[in-house]
Amino acid sequence: MPPHLSADHPAAQPPGRGSVDALISQTRRLRGDVDAVRRDTPSDGADPQDRWQRALYDLALHQLNDLDEHLAQLRDGPDPTSPGPAGPPAEQTAPSAPRRDSLLSRVGSAEWNLLTDEASWSGELYQILGRDPAAAPLTLDELPSLVLDEDRPKLTAMVTHCLVDAKPIDGEFRIVRPDGEVRTVHMMGEPVLDSDGSAASMWAVLRDVSELRRRRHAVSETRDSLQRHRHHVQTEHRLAVELQEAVLPPWRGSLRLPHGGPRTLDLAARYLPASTSALIGGDWYDALELADGATLLSVGDLTGHGVAVTSGMATLLGAVRGMAMAGTQPGQLMSWLNQLLDATVQPALGSAVCCRYRPDTRTLTWAQAGHPAPLLFRDGTGRRLNPPDGVLLGATSGAVYAQAEETLEVGDLLLLHTDGLVPRHSADSPNRLLDLAPRLGGARDAQDCVRLVVEEFGESEREDDACVLVARVTS
């Protein structure tokens, strides 16, 4: 065995992550050197010393290949291109460096004489196979008795090809030790030919590769687990998007409500997904013409992300529409919405604003549940409406929600939004929307106003989903 592989060599020491690439390069250089020496060794098997020396060189190459694989796993983990969702535990994603076991303690040798039916084993092979050193070594006919049933055909084929066709042996099989433990053994060997060209004996070196195969299997399982998780996330995202698109209003451009009558609102809205998450949140917006000619305006946000949250949002939005269509006033509507969230949806918190606009009197009646108040823009300036009392939906049972009224004028612009629209970490975040007043006052219509808001707040890194709804009094 080349002296480079001694346990005192730096490559045998547990490597730090900063030097793993250097260790890989060193291992590959060493592998090239060993392979060069191996090619210069006679391969005709005439001299037993040359034969065993060549076998040890072959063994060294296999060991260096395994070390290279270990170091690559240590450097890359199970899959260096994987997203980083909630990954598996560290002991799975970063296999530890190979143990500093002596190479020879895990490698045994054997020779089977086909003329005398005698066998000789090294002490290490007895240890690998879990056999009593005082017992006689097994013959080639007896060797399959140690092998798992499903691997016996593999061993038989390797031995047959070696003895009949003079082909080298290089393969793996699993053995069962007397204590019941299953071990994986890598076997390399060649036939020794008699003067007439027939096989007189067969020699082999056997290596215990159980630990390496367990590590490889663990890495494979981790990769499969990550792939399943990635597929699950993609499927959940698709379902959430489809559910959201089915629930939110179908209109994307400007909308005028009510459809009949001289006084109308010009409406536009936009949903803005988070840029830091692939999951869909529970934000919604809505505008609906009611049976009595009034117009419902609402925005809200159910905490969390994913299909369950989107489904909960759909339940709340459906309830808002149904109760509003039945004539329920915003304050009472919020109270019942709070009871619904408390009773039928998975434990969660939500916030919402619900407005009822009567075009005949231009009166806006509204209530809120822990939500940013609507912004009113008039004559080039903006202000936040004073919010009536109202706690978060789902925060407490039996909550009572107050109402407020505001009389609007022709040209007024009302802006409703969820709290993910403006970055929370911005020092002037409460005023950034109000600062848009001059630009919004010069906008052509509600759709143009939404575009201005999106240009200001929609292009930056967004931590959460958001909705914006603009209503402009046109007459």
XYZ file of C-alpha atoms in Angstrom:
475
model
C 0.000 0.000 0.000
C 1.491 3.420 -0.909
C 2.680 5.320 2.179
C 0.517 8.295 1.174
C -2.505 6.511 2.647
C -1.211 6.200 6.206
C -3.520 7.406 8.970
C -1.042 10.164 9.837
C -1.336 11.744 6.408
C -3.323 15.042 6.374
C -5.869 13.578 3.954
C -6.834 11.100 6.668
C -7.559 13.841 9.217
C -11.117 15.172 9.626
C -11.187 18.107 7.164
C -12.643 21.534 7.805
C -15.129 22.873 5.272
C -12.705 25.577 4.152
C -10.191 22.965 2.973
C -12.561 20.380 1.460
C -11.909 21.493 -2.127
C -8.156 21.287 -1.539
C -8.555 17.785 -0.099
C -10.579 16.704 -3.131
C -7.865 17.983 -5.477
C -5.173 16.252 -3.410
C -7.132 12.980 -3.438
C -7.531 13.101 -7.212
C -3.827 13.823 -7.756
C -2.940 10.904 -5.506
C -5.369 8.676 -7.373
C -3.634 9.555 -10.631
C -0.220 8.739 -9.145
C -1.406 5.361 -7.847
C -3.022 4.529 -11.173
C 0.227 5.372 -12.991
C 2.212 3.008 -10.741
C -0.475 0.342 -11.156
C -0.141 0.424 -14.948
C 3.572 -0.309 -14.623
C 2.896 -3.437 -12.541
C 2.842 -6.764 -14.467
C -0.690 -8.055 -14.934
C -0.010 -11.577 -16.190
C -0.190 -13.043 -12.661
C 3.002 -15.069 -13.073
C 4.589 -13.747 -9.908
C 2.321 -13.995 -6.817
C 4.036 -10.941 -5.300
C 3.252 -8.874 -8.396
C -0.306 -10.179 -8.354
C -0.950 -9.111 -4.769
C 0.808 -5.800 -5.285
C -1.454 -5.080 -8.237
C -4.495 -6.058 -6.156
C -3.461 -3.603 -3.469
C -3.107 -0.852 -6.054
C -6.625 -1.677 -7.323
C -7.859 -1.540 -3.758
C -6.167 1.819 -3.189
C -7.904 3.241 -6.249
C -11.302 2.094 -4.967
C -10.523 3.596 -1.561
C -9.542 6.924 -3.113
C -12.741 6.929 -5.193
C -14.757 6.406 -2.011
C -12.873 9.174 -0.228
C -13.542 11.503 -3.150
C -17.262 10.678 -2.895
C -17.289 11.301 0.868
C -15.600 14.681 0.478
C -17.978 15.705 -2.335
C -20.953 14.858 -0.088
C -19.409 16.858 2.731
C -18.934 19.860 0.459
C -22.203 19.785 -1.489
C -24.748 18.152 0.805
C -27.575 16.156 -0.764
C -28.306 18.559 -3.627
C -26.470 21.905 -4.011
C -29.215 23.209 -6.385
C -32.100 22.556 -3.976
C -34.272 25.575 -2.718
C -33.869 26.032 0.796
C -37.409 25.483 2.137
C -37.407 23.873 5.414
C -34.587 21.466 4.815
C -33.786 18.162 6.495
C -31.671 17.929 9.658
C -27.984 18.745 9.429
C -26.915 15.173 10.026
C -28.669 14.256 6.774
C -27.616 17.182 4.601
C -23.944 17.166 5.571
C -22.558 13.657 6.043
C -19.587 13.616 8.335
C -16.085 12.948 7.053
C -14.996 9.306 6.764
C -13.959 7.676 10.001
C -10.227 7.139 10.468
C -10.530 3.355 10.461
C -7.399 1.512 9.368
C -7.828 0.484 5.741
C -6.552 -3.032 6.446
C -9.046 -3.540 9.291
C -11.811 -3.397 6.671
C -10.056 -5.395 3.928
C -9.519 -9.144 3.863
C -8.037 -11.546 1.355
C -8.747 -15.110 0.303
C -7.504 -17.748 -2.121
C -9.327 -20.864 -3.228
C -7.337 -23.754 -4.769
C -9.563 -25.495 -7.287
C -7.274 -28.543 -7.572
C -7.126 -29.386 -3.857
C -10.413 -27.693 -2.834
C -8.454 -25.876 -0.121
C -9.114 -22.298 0.967
C -7.088 -19.767 2.911
C -8.449 -16.582 4.496
C -6.727 -13.658 6.161
C -7.662 -12.810 9.738
C -9.306 -9.587 8.543
C -11.680 -11.538 6.304
C -12.831 -13.616 9.292
C -13.536 -10.320 11.086
C -15.452 -8.829 8.154
C -17.620 -11.925 7.741
C -18.087 -12.365 11.506
C -16.613 -15.890 11.427
C -14.713 -17.654 14.195
C -10.980 -17.444 13.328
C -10.587 -20.994 14.617
C -13.079 -22.326 12.059
C -12.025 -23.585 8.681
C -12.452 -21.112 5.799
C -15.419 -21.711 3.553
C -14.931 -23.219 0.125
C -16.292 -21.545 -2.985
C -19.271 -23.890 -2.875
C -19.938 -22.934 0.775
C -19.399 -19.180 0.382
C -22.937 -18.466 -0.958
C -24.381 -19.688 2.371
C -23.316 -16.322 3.873
C -24.957 -14.254 1.145
C -28.496 -12.840 1.104
C -30.794 -14.933 -1.063
C -31.406 -12.150 -3.610
C -27.637 -11.536 -4.018
C -26.562 -15.160 -4.479
C -27.131 -15.177 -8.267
C -24.848 -12.155 -8.526
C -22.021 -13.885 -6.623
C -22.494 -17.100 -8.609
C -22.294 -15.215 -11.895
C -19.121 -13.378 -10.853
C -17.357 -16.585 -9.781
C -18.496 -18.473 -12.900
C -17.248 -15.748 -15.250
C -13.957 -15.688 -13.374
C -13.337 -19.455 -13.468
C -14.831 -20.260 -16.881
C -14.117 -17.115 -18.897
C -11.065 -15.885 -16.933
C -12.750 -12.534 -16.297
C -11.716 -10.426 -13.268
C -14.196 -10.140 -10.414
C -15.312 -6.667 -9.408
C -18.708 -6.465 -7.712
C -20.688 -6.179 -4.500
C -23.036 -8.423 -2.548
C -24.555 -8.490 0.916
C -23.708 -11.053 3.555
C -25.457 -11.954 6.802
C -23.140 -12.336 9.787
C -23.882 -14.922 12.492
C -25.241 -12.148 14.749
C -27.833 -11.269 12.057
C -26.152 -8.040 10.938
C -26.216 -7.439 7.181
C -22.989 -6.089 5.671
C -22.139 -5.036 2.115
C -18.913 -6.501 0.733
C -16.993 -5.373 -2.342
C -15.060 -8.241 -3.938
C -12.193 -7.998 -6.450
C -10.343 -11.035 -7.754
C -8.773 -12.875 -10.654
C -8.182 -16.493 -11.662
C -4.712 -18.037 -11.499
C -4.249 -20.107 -14.654
C -2.516 -23.463 -14.912
C -0.012 -24.298 -17.651
C -2.809 -25.574 -19.875
C -4.744 -22.279 -19.500
C -7.385 -23.579 -17.132
C -8.139 -21.935 -13.805
C -6.108 -23.561 -11.012
C -7.157 -21.204 -8.243
C -8.938 -17.947 -7.571
C -7.735 -15.176 -5.296
C -9.688 -12.168 -4.116
C -9.656 -9.181 -1.794
C -12.905 -8.351 -0.022
C -13.682 -4.942 1.420
C -16.454 -3.971 3.861
C -18.232 -1.000 2.217
C -21.338 -1.073 4.420
C -20.806 2.384 5.918
C -20.240 3.996 2.525
C -23.355 2.376 1.071
C -25.428 3.476 4.072
C -24.235 7.034 3.566
C -24.983 6.856 -0.135
C -28.454 5.497 0.602
C -29.090 8.258 3.162
C -28.056 10.922 0.658
C -30.288 9.348 -1.995
C -33.249 9.265 0.404
C -32.636 12.899 1.352
C -32.592 13.909 -2.301
C -35.824 11.993 -2.890
C -37.371 13.670 0.155
C -36.349 17.114 -1.099
C -37.766 16.304 -4.529
C -41.074 15.203 -2.994
C -41.154 18.351 -0.860
C -40.453 20.517 -3.914
C -43.254 18.789 -5.841
C -45.620 19.241 -2.880
C -44.829 22.965 -2.676
C -45.341 23.395 -6.426
C -48.659 21.545 -6.294
C -49.857 23.550 -3.293
C -48.862 26.801 -4.986
C -50.781 25.851 -8.153
C -53.891 24.922 -6.173
C -53.721 28.139 -4.133
C -53.370 30.246 -7.287
C -56.293 28.486 -8.955
C -58.456 28.909 -5.852
C -57.536 32.563 -5.518
C -58.270 33.275 -9.171
C -61.643 31.544 -8.814
C -62.617 33.613 -5.767
C -61.314 37.130 -6.455
C -63.410 39.369 -8.744
C -63.058 38.415 -12.418
C -62.548 41.988 -13.582
C -58.991 43.279 -13.999
C -59.485 46.646 -15.707
C -61.681 49.572 -14.741
C -65.207 48.857 -13.501
C -68.132 51.219 -12.935
C -70.693 50.491 -10.205
C -73.601 50.585 -9.971
C -74.227 49.674 -13.590
C -77.378 51.813 -13.805
C -78.132 55.283 -12.498
C -76.535 58.686 -12.924
C -74.043 58.415 -10.022
C -71.266 55.830 -10.226
C -67.872 54.832 -8.870
C -64.919 54.210 -11.191
C -63.121 51.158 -9.735
C -59.799 49.356 -10.252
C -57.797 46.914 -8.150
C -54.639 44.789 -8.152
C -53.291 41.815 -6.236
C -49.515 41.960 -5.604
C -47.837 38.646 -4.626
C -44.916 38.541 -2.217
C -41.474 38.419 -3.840
C -39.881 36.518 -0.938
C -42.288 33.545 -0.851
C -43.639 31.113 -3.436
C -46.812 30.572 -1.382
C -50.044 32.473 -1.905
C -51.404 34.440 1.045
C -54.908 35.228 2.246
C -55.307 38.801 0.901
C -58.465 39.769 -0.957
C -60.247 42.714 -2.528
C -63.842 42.971 -3.715
C -66.382 45.333 -5.239
C -69.979 44.292 -5.690
C -73.242 45.965 -6.646
C -75.837 45.180 -3.957
C -79.557 44.550 -4.333
C -80.570 48.019 -3.049
C -78.270 49.867 -5.489
C -75.432 50.391 -3.004
C -71.870 49.268 -3.732
C -69.819 46.987 -1.458
C -66.092 47.713 -1.198
C -63.885 45.436 0.897
C -60.288 44.393 1.380
C -58.912 41.941 3.912
C -56.081 39.681 4.910
C -56.130 36.270 6.603
C -52.774 35.508 8.253
C -50.582 32.781 6.791
C -49.890 31.272 3.370
C -50.862 28.210 1.399
C -53.947 26.334 0.290
C -55.558 26.206 3.764
C -55.263 29.981 4.176
C -56.510 30.658 0.643
C -59.461 28.361 1.342
C -60.193 30.244 4.574
C -60.016 33.530 2.676
C -62.536 32.184 0.156
C -64.894 31.290 3.017
C -64.675 34.775 4.531
C -65.062 36.555 1.209
C -68.096 34.449 0.344
C -69.621 35.318 3.715
C -68.951 39.038 3.194
C -70.711 38.960 -0.168
C -73.669 36.984 1.124
C -74.245 39.119 4.214
C -73.778 42.388 2.303
C -76.220 41.275 -0.386
C -78.743 40.513 2.384
C -78.487 44.140 3.561
C -76.266 43.630 6.638
C -74.556 46.858 7.696
C -70.716 46.893 7.915
C -70.485 46.889 11.737
C -72.830 43.913 12.156
C -71.209 42.206 9.197
C -67.811 42.373 10.944
C -69.266 40.903 14.134
C -70.715 37.931 12.288
C -67.535 37.529 10.270
C -65.611 37.326 13.548
C -67.985 34.609 14.785
C -67.573 32.700 11.519
C -63.783 32.803 11.742
C -63.934 31.669 15.339
C -66.301 28.785 14.590
C -65.560 27.321 11.166
C -62.061 28.181 10.019
C -58.787 26.836 11.365
C -57.502 29.057 14.205
C -56.274 32.205 12.519
C -56.379 35.968 12.682
C -57.677 38.259 9.999
C -58.098 41.941 9.297
C -60.615 43.615 7.020
C -62.303 46.826 5.944
C -65.898 46.716 4.726
C -67.535 49.771 3.123
C -71.094 50.342 1.881
C -71.435 53.260 -0.538
C -74.847 54.759 -1.353
C -74.611 56.667 -4.653
C -77.834 58.644 -4.148
C -76.421 60.426 -1.084
C -72.693 59.733 -1.765
C -72.478 58.336 1.764
C -69.799 55.857 2.745
C -70.567 53.692 5.790
C -67.672 51.532 6.909
C -66.244 49.339 9.650
C -62.829 47.831 10.206
C -61.251 44.923 12.080
C -57.655 45.758 12.943
C -57.033 46.960 9.407
C -55.425 50.078 7.860
C -58.095 52.737 7.411
C -59.131 53.878 3.919
C -57.342 56.925 2.504
C -59.379 59.791 1.089
C -57.797 62.050 -1.562
C -59.493 65.368 -2.354
C -58.244 68.479 -4.133
C -54.623 67.289 -4.303
C -54.302 66.285 -0.643
C -54.871 63.047 1.211
C -55.897 61.995 4.687
C -56.565 58.816 6.573
C -60.172 58.331 7.693
C -60.642 58.108 11.453
C -61.248 54.412 12.158
C -64.166 53.205 14.271
C -63.404 50.664 16.999
C -62.729 47.116 15.839
C -60.312 44.357 16.846
C -58.740 41.721 14.606
C -61.063 39.003 13.365
C -60.595 35.873 15.426
C -58.884 37.709 18.288
C -61.793 37.412 20.725
C -65.276 35.946 20.795
C -68.287 38.273 20.870
C -66.381 41.340 19.634
C -68.471 44.417 18.771
C -67.533 46.573 15.776
C -68.471 50.245 15.437
C -69.322 52.071 12.200
C -68.285 55.405 10.744
C -69.760 57.537 7.959
C -68.134 59.831 5.438
C -69.813 61.962 2.770
C -67.909 61.932 -0.491
C -67.797 64.479 -3.278
C -67.423 64.268 -7.045
C -63.720 63.805 -7.843
C -62.909 62.188 -4.475
C -60.675 59.164 -4.581
C -60.875 56.398 -1.998
C -57.917 53.998 -1.619
C -58.221 50.730 0.319
C -55.238 48.420 0.804
C -53.892 45.545 2.893
C -50.934 46.138 5.186
C -48.437 44.327 2.947
C -48.528 47.171 0.395
C -46.137 49.541 2.193
C -42.885 48.127 3.656
C -43.105 48.107 7.441
C -39.410 48.843 7.919
C -39.700 52.149 6.070
C -39.499 55.072 8.539
C -42.004 57.177 6.574
C -44.293 54.296 5.606
C -47.465 55.851 7.131
C -47.122 58.895 4.857
C -45.778 57.393 1.625
C -49.242 56.679 0.253
C -50.515 60.109 1.252
C -47.535 61.680 -0.533
C -48.960 60.360 -3.803
C -51.876 62.811 -3.560
C -50.685 65.272 -6.268
C -49.990 62.468 -8.753
C -53.263 60.665 -8.007
C -55.173 63.912 -8.420
C -53.855 64.214 -11.948
C -54.638 60.618 -12.936
C -57.123 59.979 -15.718
C -59.102 57.212 -14.013
C -59.025 54.598 -11.274
C -56.953 52.225 -13.393
C -54.303 54.911 -13.834
C -54.307 55.485 -10.055
C -53.661 51.783 -9.400
C -50.834 51.845 -11.921
C -49.205 54.767 -10.064
C -49.470 52.904 -6.754
C -47.998 49.726 -8.246
C -45.119 51.685 -9.789
C -44.353 53.157 -6.359
C -44.771 50.049 -4.222
C -45.035 47.015 -6.470
C -41.534 46.768 -7.948
C -39.542 46.529 -4.686
C -38.805 43.389 -2.669
C -42.151 42.546 -1.092
C -42.187 40.611 2.184
C -45.931 39.891 2.069
C -48.834 39.746 -0.357
C -50.887 42.897 -0.794
C -54.067 44.202 -2.410
C -54.973 47.726 -3.457
C -58.480 48.915 -4.424
C -59.196 52.404 -5.790
C -62.709 53.931 -6.054
C -63.197 57.313 -7.698
C -66.449 59.286 -7.465
C -67.248 60.262 -11.037
C -70.702 61.768 -10.637
